[in-house]
PDB file of C-alpha atoms in Angstrom:
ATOM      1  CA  UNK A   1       6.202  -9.320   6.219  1.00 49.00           C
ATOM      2  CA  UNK A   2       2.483  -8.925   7.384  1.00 62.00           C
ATOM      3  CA  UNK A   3       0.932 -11.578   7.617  1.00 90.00           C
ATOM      4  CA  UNK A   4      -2.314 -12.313   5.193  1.00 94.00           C
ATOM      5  CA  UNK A   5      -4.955 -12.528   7.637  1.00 94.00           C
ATOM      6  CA  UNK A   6      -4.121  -9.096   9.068  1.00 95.00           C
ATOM      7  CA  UNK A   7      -3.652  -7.443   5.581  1.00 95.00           C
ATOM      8  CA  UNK A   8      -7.620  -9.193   4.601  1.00 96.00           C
ATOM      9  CA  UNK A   9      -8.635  -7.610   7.808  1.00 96.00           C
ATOM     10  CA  UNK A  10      -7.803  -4.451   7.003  1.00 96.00           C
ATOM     11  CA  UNK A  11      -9.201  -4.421   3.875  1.00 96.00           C
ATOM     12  CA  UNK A  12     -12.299  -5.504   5.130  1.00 97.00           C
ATOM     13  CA  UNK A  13     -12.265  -2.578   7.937  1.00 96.00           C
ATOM     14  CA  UNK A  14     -11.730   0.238   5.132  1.00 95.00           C
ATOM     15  CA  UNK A  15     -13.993  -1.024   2.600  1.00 96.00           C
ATOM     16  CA  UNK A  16     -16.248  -1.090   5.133  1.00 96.00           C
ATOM     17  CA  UNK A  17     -16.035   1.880   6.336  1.00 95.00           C
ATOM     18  CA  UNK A  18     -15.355   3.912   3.456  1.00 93.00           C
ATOM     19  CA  UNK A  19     -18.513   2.286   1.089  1.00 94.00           C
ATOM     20  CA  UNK A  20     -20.450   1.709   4.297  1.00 95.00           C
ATOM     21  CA  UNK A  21     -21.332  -1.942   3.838  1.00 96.00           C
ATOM     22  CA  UNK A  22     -21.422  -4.698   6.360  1.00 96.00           C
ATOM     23  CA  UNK A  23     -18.368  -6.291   6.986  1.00 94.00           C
ATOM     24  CA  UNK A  24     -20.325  -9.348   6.711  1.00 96.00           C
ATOM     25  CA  UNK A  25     -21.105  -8.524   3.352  1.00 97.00           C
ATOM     26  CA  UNK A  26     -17.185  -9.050   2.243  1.00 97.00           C
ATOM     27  CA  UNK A  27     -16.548 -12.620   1.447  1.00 97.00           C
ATOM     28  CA  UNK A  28     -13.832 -13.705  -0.379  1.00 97.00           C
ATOM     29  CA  UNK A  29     -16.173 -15.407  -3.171  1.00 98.00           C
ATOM     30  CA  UNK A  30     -18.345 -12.031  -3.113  1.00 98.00           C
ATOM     31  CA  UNK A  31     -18.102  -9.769  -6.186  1.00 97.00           C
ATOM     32  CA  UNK A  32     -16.294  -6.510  -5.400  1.00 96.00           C
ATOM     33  CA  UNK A  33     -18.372  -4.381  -7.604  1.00 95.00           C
ATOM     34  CA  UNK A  34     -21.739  -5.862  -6.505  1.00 96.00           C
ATOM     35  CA  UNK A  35     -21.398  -5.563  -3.031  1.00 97.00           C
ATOM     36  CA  UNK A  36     -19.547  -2.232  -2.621  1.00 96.00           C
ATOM     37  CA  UNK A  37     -22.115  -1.343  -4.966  1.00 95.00           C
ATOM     38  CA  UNK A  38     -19.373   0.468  -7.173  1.00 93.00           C
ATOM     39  CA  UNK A  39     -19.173   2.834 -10.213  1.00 90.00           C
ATOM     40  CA  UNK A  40     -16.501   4.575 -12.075  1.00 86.00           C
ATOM     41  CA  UNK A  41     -15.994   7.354  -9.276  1.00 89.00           C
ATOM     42  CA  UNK A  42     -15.820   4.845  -6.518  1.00 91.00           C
ATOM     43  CA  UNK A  43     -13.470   2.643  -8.267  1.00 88.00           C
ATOM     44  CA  UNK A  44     -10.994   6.088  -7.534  1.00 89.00           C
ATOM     45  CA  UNK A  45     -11.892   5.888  -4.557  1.00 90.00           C
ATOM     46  CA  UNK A  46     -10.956   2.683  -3.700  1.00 93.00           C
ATOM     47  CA  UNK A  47      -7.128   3.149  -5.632  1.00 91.00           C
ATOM     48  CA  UNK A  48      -7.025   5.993  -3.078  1.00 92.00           C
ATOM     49  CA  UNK A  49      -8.074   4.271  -0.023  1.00 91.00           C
ATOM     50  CA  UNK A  50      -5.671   1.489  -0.959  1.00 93.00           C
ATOM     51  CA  UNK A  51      -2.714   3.472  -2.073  1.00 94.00           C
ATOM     52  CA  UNK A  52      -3.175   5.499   1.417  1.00 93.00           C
ATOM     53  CA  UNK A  53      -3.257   2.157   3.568  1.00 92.00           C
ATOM     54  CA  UNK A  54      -0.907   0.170   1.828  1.00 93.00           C
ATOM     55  CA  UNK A  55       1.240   2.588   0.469  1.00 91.00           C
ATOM     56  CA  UNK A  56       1.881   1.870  -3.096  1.00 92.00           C
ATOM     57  CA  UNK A  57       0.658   2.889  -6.351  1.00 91.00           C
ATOM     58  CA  UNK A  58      -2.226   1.026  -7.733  1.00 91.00           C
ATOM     59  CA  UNK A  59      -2.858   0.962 -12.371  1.00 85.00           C
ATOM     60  CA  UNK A  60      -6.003   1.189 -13.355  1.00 79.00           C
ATOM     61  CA  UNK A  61      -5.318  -1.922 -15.499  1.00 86.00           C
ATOM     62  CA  UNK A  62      -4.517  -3.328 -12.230  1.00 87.00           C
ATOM     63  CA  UNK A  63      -8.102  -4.191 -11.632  1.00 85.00           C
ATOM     64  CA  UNK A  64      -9.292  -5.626 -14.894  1.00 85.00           C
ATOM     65  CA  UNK A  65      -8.361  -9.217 -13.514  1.00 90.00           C
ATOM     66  CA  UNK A  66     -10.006  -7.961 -10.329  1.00 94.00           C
ATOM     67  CA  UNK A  67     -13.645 -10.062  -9.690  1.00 96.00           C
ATOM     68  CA  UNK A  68     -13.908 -11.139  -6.608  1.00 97.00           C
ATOM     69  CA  UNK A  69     -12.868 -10.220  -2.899  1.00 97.00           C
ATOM     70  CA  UNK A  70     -10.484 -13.089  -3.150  1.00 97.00           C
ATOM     71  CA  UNK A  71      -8.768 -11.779  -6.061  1.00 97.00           C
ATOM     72  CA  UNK A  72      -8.632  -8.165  -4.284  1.00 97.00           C
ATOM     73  CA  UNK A  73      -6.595  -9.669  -1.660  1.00 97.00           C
ATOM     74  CA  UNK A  74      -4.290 -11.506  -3.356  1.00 96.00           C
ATOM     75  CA  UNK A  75      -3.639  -8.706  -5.364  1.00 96.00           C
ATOM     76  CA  UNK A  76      -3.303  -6.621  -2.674  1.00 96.00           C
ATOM     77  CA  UNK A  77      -0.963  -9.139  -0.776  1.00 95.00           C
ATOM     78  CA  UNK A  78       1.340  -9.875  -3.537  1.00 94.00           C
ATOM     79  CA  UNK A  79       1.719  -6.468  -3.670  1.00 93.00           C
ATOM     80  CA  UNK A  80       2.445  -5.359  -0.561  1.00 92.00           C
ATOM     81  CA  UNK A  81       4.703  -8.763   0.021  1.00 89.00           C
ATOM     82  CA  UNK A  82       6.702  -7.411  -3.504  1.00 89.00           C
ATOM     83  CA  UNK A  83       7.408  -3.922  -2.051  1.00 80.00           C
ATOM     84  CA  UNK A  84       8.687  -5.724   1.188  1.00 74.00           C
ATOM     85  CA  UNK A  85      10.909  -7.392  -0.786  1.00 77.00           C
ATOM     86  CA  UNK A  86      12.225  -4.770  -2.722  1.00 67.00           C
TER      87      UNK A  86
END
């Protein structure tokens, strides 16, 4: 099982990179939409840069509960620690 820290880590480094913001910028009380500076097109983008790191498939409803960077990890992480257990 990964362990948290590196799975926060490398969402930070791809949502960096791929919406070119600061890594700074990504806190876990930041809001995702704000500070990636997000609309409808990029939200594909980000199902398709997480599906292609993390290998699983992401619902759109996934993200309705989805705020802050906090709650993008843990839904990342729970998801990633489900598949592992499968």
């Amino acid at each position: 099982m990964k362990q948290n820290e590196e799975i926060i880590e490398k969402i930070n480094h791809f949502l960096s990179e791929e919406f070119e913001v600061e890594k700074e910028k990504i806190t876990p009380e930041g809001n995702v939409k704000e500070v990636l500076e997000l609309d409808s097109l990029d939200y594909i983008d980000l199902v398709v840069v997480i599906e292609n790191n993390f290998s699983f498939k992401v619902k759109p409803e996934d993200f309705a509960g989805i705020t802050t960077f906090s709650d993008f990890y843990n839904y990342v992480i729970s998801r990633v620690n489900a598949k592992e257990l499968a």
